mmCIF file of C-alpha atoms and ligand atoms in Angstrom:
data_model
loop_
_atom_site.group_PDB
_atom_site.id
_atom_site.type_symbol
_atom_site.label_atom_id
_atom_site.label_comp_id
_atom_site.label_asym_id
_atom_site.label_seq_id
_atom_site.Cartn_x
_atom_site.Cartn_y
_atom_site.Cartn_z
ATOM 1 C CA MET U 46 -2.285 -31.607 1.579
ATOM 2 C CA TYR U 47 -4.488 -29.455 3.840
ATOM 3 C CA ASN U 48 -8.082 -30.606 4.083
ATOM 4 C CA PRO U 49 -10.370 -27.534 3.935
ATOM 5 C CA ASP U 50 -13.023 -29.309 6.007
ATOM 6 C CA LYS U 51 -10.900 -28.829 9.124
ATOM 7 C CA THR U 52 -12.402 -26.480 11.691
ATOM 8 C CA ILE U 53 -11.884 -22.762 11.234
ATOM 9 C CA LYS U 54 -10.350 -21.368 14.429
ATOM 10 C CA GLN U 55 -11.672 -18.283 16.238
ATOM 11 C CA SER U 56 -8.342 -16.440 16.529
ATOM 12 C CA PRO U 57 -5.937 -18.228 14.193
ATOM 13 C CA LEU U 58 -2.192 -17.705 14.253
ATOM 14 C CA ILE U 59 -1.361 -16.509 10.726
ATOM 15 C CA LEU U 60 2.026 -15.918 9.135
ATOM 16 C CA GLY U 61 1.995 -13.316 6.348
ATOM 17 C CA ILE U 62 4.711 -13.186 3.662
ATOM 18 C CA GLU U 63 5.239 -10.318 1.206
ATOM 19 C CA SER U 64 7.788 -10.151 -1.639
ATOM 20 C CA SER U 65 6.078 -8.283 -4.486
ATOM 21 C CA CYS U 66 8.663 -5.501 -4.940
ATOM 22 C CA ASP U 67 11.839 -4.614 -3.024
ATOM 23 C CA GLU U 68 10.744 -5.516 0.509
ATOM 24 C CA THR U 69 10.994 -9.057 1.861
ATOM 25 C CA ALA U 70 8.581 -9.053 4.773
ATOM 26 C CA ALA U 71 7.029 -11.460 7.248
ATOM 27 C CA ALA U 72 4.542 -10.878 10.055
ATOM 28 C CA VAL U 73 2.558 -12.892 12.567
ATOM 29 C CA ILE U 74 -0.952 -12.120 13.796
ATOM 30 C CA ARG U 75 -3.209 -13.903 16.270
ATOM 31 C CA GLY U 76 -6.735 -13.004 15.276
ATOM 32 C CA ARG U 77 -6.527 -9.269 14.601
ATOM 33 C CA ARG U 78 -3.695 -8.765 17.069
ATOM 34 C CA LEU U 79 -0.347 -8.056 15.464
ATOM 35 C CA LEU U 80 2.454 -10.008 17.167
ATOM 36 C CA SER U 81 5.382 -9.123 14.894
ATOM 37 C CA SER U 82 6.249 -7.453 11.596
ATOM 38 C CA GLU U 83 9.725 -7.711 10.082
ATOM 39 C CA ILE U 84 11.169 -6.294 6.857
ATOM 40 C CA ILE U 85 14.457 -6.780 5.031
ATOM 41 C CA SER U 86 14.630 -4.188 2.262
ATOM 42 C CA SER U 87 16.809 -3.998 -0.836
ATOM 43 C CA ALA U 88 15.870 -0.302 -1.357
ATOM 44 C CA THR U 89 19.406 0.972 -0.635
ATOM 45 C CA GLU U 90 20.827 -1.395 -3.252
ATOM 46 C CA GLN U 91 18.069 -0.380 -5.709
ATOM 47 C CA ALA U 92 18.699 3.342 -5.083
ATOM 48 C CA LYS U 93 22.025 3.028 -6.971
ATOM 49 C CA TYR U 94 19.993 2.326 -10.131
ATOM 50 C CA GLY U 95 17.300 4.942 -9.499
ATOM 51 C CA GLY U 96 14.503 2.348 -9.243
ATOM 52 C CA VAL U 97 13.756 -1.319 -8.679
ATOM 53 C CA VAL U 98 15.767 -3.726 -10.832
ATOM 54 C CA PRO U 99 13.654 -6.928 -10.910
ATOM 55 C CA GLU U 100 16.576 -9.363 -10.977
ATOM 56 C CA ILE U 101 18.261 -7.667 -8.008
ATOM 57 C CA ALA U 102 14.935 -7.762 -6.143
ATOM 58 C CA SER U 103 14.457 -11.511 -6.799
ATOM 59 C CA ARG U 104 17.968 -12.341 -5.630
ATOM 60 C CA ALA U 105 17.586 -10.196 -2.516
ATOM 61 C CA HIS U 106 14.294 -11.971 -1.674
ATOM 62 C CA THR U 107 15.971 -15.357 -2.081
ATOM 63 C CA ASP U 108 18.687 -14.314 0.383
ATOM 64 C CA ALA U 109 16.260 -12.775 2.871
ATOM 65 C CA VAL U 110 13.059 -14.828 2.945
ATOM 66 C CA ALA U 111 14.047 -17.562 5.447
ATOM 67 C CA GLU U 112 15.753 -15.013 7.689
ATOM 68 C CA VAL U 113 12.803 -12.607 7.744
ATOM 69 C CA VAL U 114 10.323 -15.427 8.533
ATOM 70 C CA ASN U 115 12.555 -16.618 11.395
ATOM 71 C CA ARG U 116 12.770 -13.088 12.736
ATOM 72 C CA ALA U 117 8.980 -12.683 12.615
ATOM 73 C CA LEU U 118 8.378 -15.976 14.446
ATOM 74 C CA THR U 119 10.999 -15.169 17.092
ATOM 75 C CA ALA U 120 9.692 -11.626 17.622
ATOM 76 C CA ALA U 121 6.154 -13.010 17.980
ATOM 77 C CA GLY U 122 7.381 -15.596 20.491
ATOM 78 C CA VAL U 123 5.790 -18.502 18.605
ATOM 79 C CA GLU U 124 7.045 -21.791 17.202
ATOM 80 C CA ILE U 125 6.555 -22.531 13.519
ATOM 81 C CA ILE U 126 4.533 -25.625 14.404
ATOM 82 C CA GLU U 127 1.877 -23.468 16.120
ATOM 83 C CA LEU U 128 0.906 -21.665 12.873
ATOM 84 C CA ASP U 129 -2.678 -22.137 11.671
ATOM 85 C CA ALA U 130 -2.238 -20.692 8.157
ATOM 86 C CA VAL U 131 0.249 -19.032 5.799
ATOM 87 C CA ALA U 132 -0.919 -15.999 3.814
ATOM 88 C CA VAL U 133 1.202 -14.826 0.902
ATOM 89 C CA THR U 134 1.095 -12.108 -1.758
ATOM 90 C CA TYR U 135 0.558 -13.816 -5.129
ATOM 91 C CA GLY U 136 0.186 -10.554 -7.109
ATOM 92 C CA ALA U 137 0.358 -7.924 -8.333
ATOM 93 C CA GLY U 138 4.069 -7.267 -8.528
ATOM 94 C CA LEU U 139 7.334 -8.381 -10.075
ATOM 95 C CA LEU U 140 6.917 -11.990 -11.164
ATOM 96 C CA GLY U 141 10.333 -13.257 -10.090
ATOM 97 C CA ALA U 142 10.068 -11.443 -6.769
ATOM 98 C CA LEU U 143 6.564 -12.785 -6.069
ATOM 99 C CA LEU U 144 7.641 -16.349 -6.855
ATOM 100 C CA VAL U 145 10.236 -16.326 -4.072
ATOM 101 C CA GLY U 146 7.693 -15.557 -1.329
ATOM 102 C CA LEU U 147 5.061 -17.772 -2.920
ATOM 103 C CA SER U 148 7.328 -20.832 -3.200
ATOM 104 C CA PHE U 149 8.465 -20.374 0.383
ATOM 105 C CA ALA U 150 4.868 -20.065 1.627
ATOM 106 C CA LYS U 151 3.766 -23.120 -0.358
ATOM 107 C CA SER U 152 6.510 -25.289 1.117
ATOM 108 C CA LEU U 153 5.650 -24.127 4.640
ATOM 109 C CA ALA U 154 1.922 -24.780 4.189
ATOM 110 C CA TYR U 155 2.629 -28.191 2.678
ATOM 111 C CA ALA U 156 5.123 -29.232 5.351
ATOM 112 C CA LEU U 157 2.925 -28.036 8.226
ATOM 113 C CA ASN U 158 -0.320 -29.255 6.618
ATOM 114 C CA ILE U 159 -2.029 -25.901 7.149
ATOM 115 C CA PRO U 160 -4.017 -23.700 4.733
ATOM 116 C CA LEU U 161 -2.262 -21.565 2.138
ATOM 117 C CA ILE U 162 -4.010 -18.238 1.548
ATOM 118 C CA ALA U 163 -3.530 -16.238 -1.657
ATOM 119 C CA VAL U 164 -3.455 -12.498 -0.968
ATOM 120 C CA ASN U 165 -3.941 -9.740 -3.515
ATOM 121 C CA HIS U 166 -1.365 -7.070 -2.560
ATOM 122 C CA ILE U 167 -3.828 -4.213 -2.998
ATOM 123 C CA ARG U 168 -6.408 -5.866 -0.769
ATOM 124 C CA GLY U 169 -3.567 -6.162 1.718
ATOM 125 C CA HIS U 170 -3.156 -2.379 1.698
ATOM 126 C CA LEU U 171 -6.881 -2.036 2.437
ATOM 127 C CA ALA U 172 -6.700 -4.588 5.262
ATOM 128 C CA ALA U 173 -3.965 -2.661 7.140
ATOM 129 C CA ALA U 174 -6.767 -0.600 8.731
ATOM 130 C CA TYR U 175 -8.187 -3.719 10.420
ATOM 131 C CA LEU U 176 -4.997 -4.016 12.472
ATOM 132 C CA GLN U 177 -5.147 -0.346 13.449
ATOM 133 C CA ASP U 178 -8.637 -0.733 14.899
ATOM 134 C CA GLU U 179 -9.567 -4.249 15.972
ATOM 135 C CA ALA U 180 -13.248 -3.249 16.086
ATOM 136 C CA LEU U 181 -13.348 -1.928 12.479
ATOM 137 C CA LYS U 182 -16.164 -3.467 10.426
ATOM 138 C CA PRO U 183 -17.512 -2.703 6.950
ATOM 139 C CA PRO U 184 -19.085 -0.548 5.615
ATOM 140 C CA PHE U 185 -16.464 2.175 5.210
ATOM 141 C CA ILE U 186 -14.816 4.369 2.577
ATOM 142 C CA THR U 187 -11.135 3.857 1.782
ATOM 143 C CA LEU U 188 -8.638 6.170 0.172
ATOM 144 C CA LEU U 189 -6.165 3.915 -1.605
ATOM 145 C CA ALA U 190 -2.975 5.573 -2.853
ATOM 146 C CA SER U 191 0.065 3.496 -3.727
ATOM 147 C CA GLY U 192 2.714 3.314 -6.416
ATOM 148 C CA GLY U 193 0.339 1.607 -8.849
ATOM 149 C CA HIS U 194 -3.186 2.595 -7.727
ATOM 150 C CA THR U 195 -5.119 5.650 -6.661
ATOM 151 C CA ALA U 196 -8.801 5.139 -5.972
ATOM 152 C CA ILE U 197 -11.641 5.784 -3.584
ATOM 153 C CA LEU U 198 -13.399 2.574 -2.573
ATOM 154 C CA HIS U 199 -16.535 1.599 -0.732
ATOM 155 C CA THR U 200 -16.110 -1.613 1.255
ATOM 156 C CA GLU U 201 -19.589 -2.953 1.872
ATOM 157 C CA SER U 202 -18.660 -6.335 3.334
ATOM 158 C CA TYR U 203 -15.559 -8.386 4.135
ATOM 159 C CA SER U 204 -15.776 -10.047 0.752
ATOM 160 C CA GLY U 205 -15.709 -7.066 -1.568
ATOM 161 C CA PHE U 206 -15.644 -3.372 -2.398
ATOM 162 C CA ASN U 207 -16.941 -0.987 -5.045
ATOM 163 C CA VAL U 208 -14.653 1.396 -6.846
ATOM 164 C CA LEU U 209 -16.243 4.846 -6.545
ATOM 165 C CA GLY U 210 -13.609 6.548 -8.649
ATOM 166 C CA GLY U 211 -9.937 6.967 -9.174
ATOM 167 C CA THR U 212 -7.159 8.034 -11.463
ATOM 168 C CA CYS U 213 -7.634 7.644 -15.180
ATOM 169 C CA ASP U 214 -3.873 7.731 -15.843
ATOM 170 C CA ASP U 215 -0.907 7.751 -13.433
ATOM 171 C CA ALA U 216 -1.116 6.771 -9.775
ATOM 172 C CA ALA U 217 -0.343 9.333 -7.059
ATOM 173 C CA GLY U 218 2.807 7.417 -6.042
ATOM 174 C CA GLU U 219 4.055 7.427 -9.632
ATOM 175 C CA ALA U 220 3.657 11.210 -9.741
ATOM 176 C CA PHE U 221 5.575 11.608 -6.464
ATOM 177 C CA ASP U 222 8.353 9.391 -7.842
ATOM 178 C CA LYS U 223 8.529 11.297 -11.152
ATOM 179 C CA VAL U 224 8.650 14.681 -9.402
ATOM 180 C CA ALA U 225 11.395 13.327 -7.116
ATOM 181 C CA ARG U 226 13.418 12.348 -10.166
ATOM 182 C CA VAL U 227 13.010 15.762 -11.809
ATOM 183 C CA LEU U 228 14.157 17.389 -8.571
ATOM 184 C CA GLY U 229 17.192 15.091 -8.482
ATOM 185 C CA LEU U 230 16.048 13.216 -5.379
ATOM 186 C CA GLU U 231 16.977 9.606 -4.622
ATOM 187 C CA TYR U 232 14.726 6.562 -4.944
ATOM 188 C CA PRO U 233 12.342 5.944 -3.208
ATOM 189 C CA GLY U 234 11.023 9.329 -4.228
ATOM 190 C CA GLY U 235 7.800 10.036 -2.326
ATOM 191 C CA VAL U 236 9.290 10.381 1.113
ATOM 192 C CA ASN U 237 12.068 12.634 -0.234
ATOM 193 C CA VAL U 238 9.552 14.971 -1.908
ATOM 194 C CA GLU U 239 7.774 15.183 1.448
ATOM 195 C CA ARG U 240 11.048 16.051 3.196
ATOM 196 C CA LEU U 241 11.728 18.938 0.761
ATOM 197 C CA ALA U 242 8.124 20.144 0.892
ATOM 198 C CA LYS U 243 8.422 20.715 4.649
ATOM 199 C CA ASN U 244 10.818 23.604 3.974
ATOM 200 C CA GLY U 245 8.841 25.087 1.089
ATOM 201 C CA GLU U 246 5.828 27.266 0.343
ATOM 202 C CA GLY U 247 2.889 26.241 -1.824
ATOM 203 C CA ASN U 248 3.343 29.371 -3.975
ATOM 204 C CA ILE U 249 3.494 27.810 -7.481
ATOM 205 C CA LYS U 250 0.191 27.182 -9.233
ATOM 206 C CA PHE U 251 0.171 23.583 -10.507
ATOM 207 C CA PRO U 252 -3.047 22.021 -11.871
ATOM 208 C CA PRO U 253 -4.896 19.950 -9.242
ATOM 209 C CA CYS U 254 -5.119 16.173 -9.807
ATOM 210 C CA LEU U 255 -8.652 16.388 -11.156
ATOM 211 C CA VAL U 256 -10.269 15.750 -14.520
ATOM 212 C CA LYS U 257 -11.757 19.051 -15.706
ATOM 213 C CA ASN U 258 -15.542 19.160 -16.172
ATOM 214 C CA SER U 259 -15.910 15.528 -15.130
ATOM 215 C CA GLU U 260 -19.195 14.630 -13.467
ATOM 216 C CA LYS U 261 -17.700 11.415 -12.230
ATOM 217 C CA LEU U 262 -15.223 10.984 -9.422
ATOM 218 C CA GLN U 263 -12.241 11.040 -11.744
ATOM 219 C CA LEU U 264 -8.692 11.953 -10.885
ATOM 220 C CA SER U 265 -5.688 12.512 -13.106
ATOM 221 C CA TYR U 266 -2.017 12.784 -12.218
ATOM 222 C CA SER U 267 -0.427 12.956 -15.635
ATOM 223 C CA GLY U 268 -1.254 16.654 -16.220
ATOM 224 C CA LEU U 269 0.095 17.620 -12.831
ATOM 225 C CA LYS U 270 3.240 15.549 -13.325
ATOM 226 C CA THR U 271 3.862 17.123 -16.756
ATOM 227 C CA ALA U 272 3.259 20.635 -15.377
ATOM 228 C CA VAL U 273 5.956 20.111 -12.734
ATOM 229 C CA ILE U 274 8.391 18.685 -15.305
ATOM 230 C CA ASN U 275 7.735 21.610 -17.684
ATOM 231 C CA TYR U 276 8.157 24.159 -14.892
ATOM 232 C CA CYS U 277 11.595 22.739 -14.008
ATOM 233 C CA HIS U 278 12.742 22.347 -17.631
ATOM 234 C CA ASN U 279 11.596 25.852 -18.657
ATOM 235 C CA ALA U 280 13.484 27.407 -15.761
ATOM 236 C CA GLU U 281 16.587 25.390 -16.674
ATOM 237 C CA GLN U 282 16.406 26.537 -20.324
ATOM 238 C CA LYS U 283 16.141 30.169 -19.239
ATOM 239 C CA GLY U 284 19.042 29.704 -16.834
ATOM 240 C CA GLU U 285 16.750 30.520 -13.901
ATOM 241 C CA LYS U 286 17.052 28.858 -10.524
ATOM 242 C CA ILE U 287 14.046 27.061 -9.098
ATOM 243 C CA ASN U 288 13.338 26.641 -5.411
ATOM 244 C CA PRO U 289 13.013 22.825 -5.130
ATOM 245 C CA CYS U 290 11.321 23.083 -1.723
ATOM 246 C CA ASP U 291 8.585 25.330 -3.155
ATOM 247 C CA VAL U 292 8.147 23.009 -6.160
ATOM 248 C CA ALA U 293 7.797 19.986 -3.836
ATOM 249 C CA CYS U 294 5.382 21.799 -1.531
ATOM 250 C CA SER U 295 3.219 23.186 -4.376
ATOM 251 C CA PHE U 296 3.127 19.756 -6.052
ATOM 252 C CA GLN U 297 2.137 18.119 -2.782
ATOM 253 C CA HIS U 298 -0.814 20.494 -2.380
ATOM 254 C CA ALA U 299 -2.012 19.830 -5.941
ATOM 255 C CA ALA U 300 -1.569 16.064 -5.522
ATOM 256 C CA VAL U 301 -3.127 15.680 -2.084
ATOM 257 C CA ASP U 302 -5.810 18.336 -1.499
ATOM 258 C CA PRO U 303 -8.301 17.166 -4.187
ATOM 259 C CA LEU U 304 -7.748 13.531 -3.183
ATOM 260 C CA VAL U 305 -8.676 14.250 0.420
ATOM 261 C CA LYS U 306 -11.603 16.467 -0.618
ATOM 262 C CA LYS U 307 -13.055 13.770 -2.900
ATOM 263 C CA THR U 308 -12.667 11.091 -0.219
ATOM 264 C CA VAL U 309 -14.551 13.123 2.363
ATOM 265 C CA GLU U 310 -17.232 14.116 -0.185
ATOM 266 C CA SER U 311 -17.728 10.437 -1.121
ATOM 267 C CA ALA U 312 -18.149 9.419 2.508
ATOM 268 C CA LYS U 313 -20.692 12.180 3.087
ATOM 269 C CA LYS U 314 -22.596 11.363 -0.084
ATOM 270 C CA LEU U 315 -22.880 7.674 0.832
ATOM 271 C CA GLY U 316 -23.641 8.385 4.472
ATOM 272 C CA ALA U 317 -20.624 6.327 5.538
ATOM 273 C CA GLY U 318 -19.437 7.177 9.043
ATOM 274 C CA THR U 319 -15.948 5.746 8.744
ATOM 275 C CA VAL U 320 -12.993 6.463 6.471
ATOM 276 C CA THR U 321 -9.863 4.315 6.221
ATOM 277 C CA ALA U 322 -6.762 4.635 4.061
ATOM 278 C CA GLY U 323 -3.979 2.466 2.708
ATOM 279 C CA GLY U 324 -0.972 2.372 0.373
ATOM 280 C CA GLY U 325 2.486 3.938 0.388
ATOM 281 C CA VAL U 326 1.341 7.508 -0.325
ATOM 282 C CA ILE U 327 -0.772 7.404 2.861
ATOM 283 C CA ALA U 328 2.558 7.519 4.754
ATOM 284 C CA ASN U 329 2.786 11.159 3.590
ATOM 285 C CA GLY U 330 2.589 13.415 6.642
ATOM 286 C CA TYR U 331 0.835 16.274 4.850
ATOM 287 C CA LEU U 332 -1.821 13.897 3.467
ATOM 288 C CA ARG U 333 -2.357 12.363 6.917
ATOM 289 C CA GLU U 334 -2.796 15.764 8.567
ATOM 290 C CA THR U 335 -5.142 17.071 5.867
ATOM 291 C CA LEU U 336 -7.246 13.909 5.869
ATOM 292 C CA ALA U 337 -7.492 13.949 9.671
ATOM 293 C CA THR U 338 -8.536 17.621 9.709
ATOM 294 C CA GLU U 339 -11.139 17.238 6.961
ATOM 295 C CA CYS U 340 -12.607 14.042 8.461
ATOM 296 C CA GLU U 341 -12.914 15.730 11.836
ATOM 297 C CA LYS U 342 -14.659 18.753 10.278
ATOM 298 C CA ALA U 343 -17.107 16.411 8.538
ATOM 299 C CA GLY U 344 -17.731 14.327 11.685
ATOM 300 C CA LEU U 345 -16.210 11.186 10.133
ATOM 301 C CA LYS U 346 -14.242 8.590 12.055
ATOM 302 C CA LEU U 347 -10.817 8.095 10.478
ATOM 303 C CA ILE U 348 -8.842 4.859 10.849
ATOM 304 C CA LEU U 349 -5.352 5.586 9.622
ATOM 305 C CA PRO U 350 -2.799 2.750 9.727
ATOM 306 C CA GLU U 351 0.594 3.692 11.154
ATOM 307 C CA LYS U 352 3.039 4.877 8.459
ATOM 308 C CA LYS U 353 5.019 1.612 8.526
ATOM 309 C CA TYR U 354 1.839 -0.316 7.707
ATOM 310 C CA CYS U 355 1.005 1.985 4.762
ATOM 311 C CA THR U 356 4.177 1.234 2.803
ATOM 312 C CA ASP U 357 4.757 -2.407 1.840
ATOM 313 C CA ASN U 358 4.782 -4.789 4.795
ATOM 314 C CA ALA U 359 3.589 -8.277 5.693
ATOM 315 C CA ALA U 360 1.294 -7.330 8.590
ATOM 316 C CA MET U 361 -1.278 -6.155 6.042
ATOM 317 C CA ILE U 362 -0.873 -9.430 4.110
ATOM 318 C CA ALA U 363 -1.558 -11.420 7.277
ATOM 319 C CA ALA U 364 -4.570 -9.151 7.993
ATOM 320 C CA GLU U 365 -6.078 -9.809 4.566
ATOM 321 C CA GLY U 366 -5.144 -13.472 5.076
ATOM 322 C CA LEU U 367 -7.369 -13.494 8.163
ATOM 323 C CA ILE U 368 -10.309 -12.139 6.168
ATOM 324 C CA GLN U 369 -9.864 -14.831 3.525
ATOM 325 C CA TYR U 370 -9.385 -17.476 6.273
ATOM 326 C CA ASN U 371 -12.703 -16.506 7.853
ATOM 327 C CA LEU U 372 -14.365 -16.670 4.425
ATOM 328 C CA GLY U 373 -12.841 -20.153 3.925
ATOM 329 C CA ASN U 374 -10.926 -19.047 0.820
ATOM 330 C CA PHE U 375 -7.913 -21.329 0.649
ATOM 331 C CA ALA U 376 -5.505 -21.819 -2.225
ATOM 332 C CA ASP U 377 -3.947 -25.053 -3.382
ATOM 333 C CA MET U 378 -0.453 -25.928 -4.527
ATOM 334 C CA SER U 379 -1.239 -24.910 -8.115
ATOM 335 C CA LEU U 380 -1.363 -21.243 -7.061
ATOM 336 C CA ASN U 381 0.815 -19.152 -9.366
ATOM 337 C CA ALA U 382 2.148 -15.594 -9.154
ATOM 338 C CA LYS U 383 0.445 -12.835 -11.179
ATOM 339 C CA ALA U 384 2.208 -9.716 -12.381
ATOM 340 C CA GLN U 385 -1.089 -7.864 -12.719
ATOM 341 C CA ILE U 386 -4.475 -8.122 -11.048
ATOM 342 C CA PRO U 387 -7.212 -5.631 -11.952
ATOM 343 C CA LEU U 388 -8.454 -3.545 -9.038
ATOM 344 C CA LYS U 389 -11.933 -4.927 -9.637
HETATM 345 O O1 LIG P 66 2.162 0.903 -1.423
HETATM 346 P P1 LIG P 66 3.566 1.068 -1.822
HETATM 347 O O2 LIG P 66 4.624 0.930 -0.761
HETATM 348 O O3 LIG P 66 3.927 0.098 -2.993
HETATM 349 C C1 LIG P 66 2.994 -0.217 -3.993
HETATM 350 O O4 LIG P 66 2.209 -1.152 -3.748
HETATM 351 O O5 LIG P 66 2.989 0.502 -4.996
HETATM 352 O O6 LIG P 66 3.653 2.506 -2.479
HETATM 353 C C2 LIG P 66 4.832 2.998 -2.993
HETATM 354 C C3 LIG P 66 4.610 4.435 -3.382
HETATM 355 C C4 LIG P 66 5.838 5.012 -4.071
HETATM 356 O O7 LIG P 66 5.413 5.673 -5.229
HETATM 357 C C5 LIG P 66 6.376 5.980 -3.027
HETATM 358 O O8 LIG P 66 7.067 7.066 -3.577
HETATM 359 C C6 LIG P 66 5.108 6.401 -2.319
HETATM 360 O O9 LIG P 66 4.353 5.226 -2.221
HETATM 361 N N1 LIG P 66 5.404 6.939 -0.977
HETATM 362 C C7 LIG P 66 5.161 8.202 -0.618
HETATM 363 C C8 LIG P 66 5.637 8.330 0.715
HETATM 364 N N2 LIG P 66 6.133 7.128 1.117
HETATM 365 C C9 LIG P 66 5.974 6.276 0.051
HETATM 366 N N3 LIG P 66 4.619 9.229 -1.301
HETATM 367 C C10 LIG P 66 4.511 10.391 -0.658
HETATM 368 N N4 LIG P 66 4.957 10.616 0.600
HETATM 369 C C11 LIG P 66 5.510 9.617 1.329
HETATM 370 N N5 LIG P 66 5.939 9.831 2.577
HETATM 371 ZN ZN1 LIG P 67 2.197 -1.809 -1.966
#
């Protein structure tokens, strides 16, 4: 098995593997330079059921994992034998799904006698920004918004971050998905809400995603989600027609504007000059535009990963793998998958 006393390389060639939900992904980086990023998704299959069915996800990962790794190596123009480390998502996510990527990564690391690196999926989302700007260094503020988390973080060093605040109930992505369902849109919901919102007006007053009278940086999505559901159900009971584009647009304003405002306020308060972002909801075009405008107004530098590196991918897993590699944090063959990992 890999001996951790071996020299740490300057710009290691790292393979990242991700299989926590419905995307089987593999990517190769050399140092911070991204060489390839490949995804085989079972989202179309899952859409028939209106959400991710864990058993279907696990089976799809089993079918796709070797293929996606081969594609990533070929696209990067490297041989498997050249790899310096394998980074893999060990949690949080669907247990069966995680185990497919994890077992594959373990066998590769063992066979090649290279380090295995355990990556926390959420830290992967944060690390996507490092690929966007190779010069990015802590400290910075991050807006994290995914299907399971919504928080504003302060990364002080490569080894850790502080949670400045976040949602006390649902995550932003969950709210997008619930609103999509109420509007009869297909899974995955967020991007479909965004599509409708483009043709709508923000003329319906939904409660913003904030906790009333809270001193702390606290957000809440459950009230907003319920308000949208009630609005649609009330109209249906009265036999009135709703304008789904206006509902989507008004919801988007209520879900995004306070999030952006709080992120910028936090950066200003802490005197941080740089803001980054990560997670599936950061792929939202309206959020990206608003965040860019507000950061510019406040004189903050914004590092926004490309949309494809905000939603689940393996490039971000390789990027976080590099951070752990440089810190000398290697896993051994007893590494197990975890369905849940607390944010902090
Ligand atoms: O980060 P992610 O891909 O998976 C998790 O780790 O959770 O985030 C998925 C979430 C879903 O709730 C999805 O609806 C949302 O991100 N999402 C979006 C958009 N693209 C994905 N929400 C709003 N607008 C989008 N364009
Ligand atoms: Zn994710």
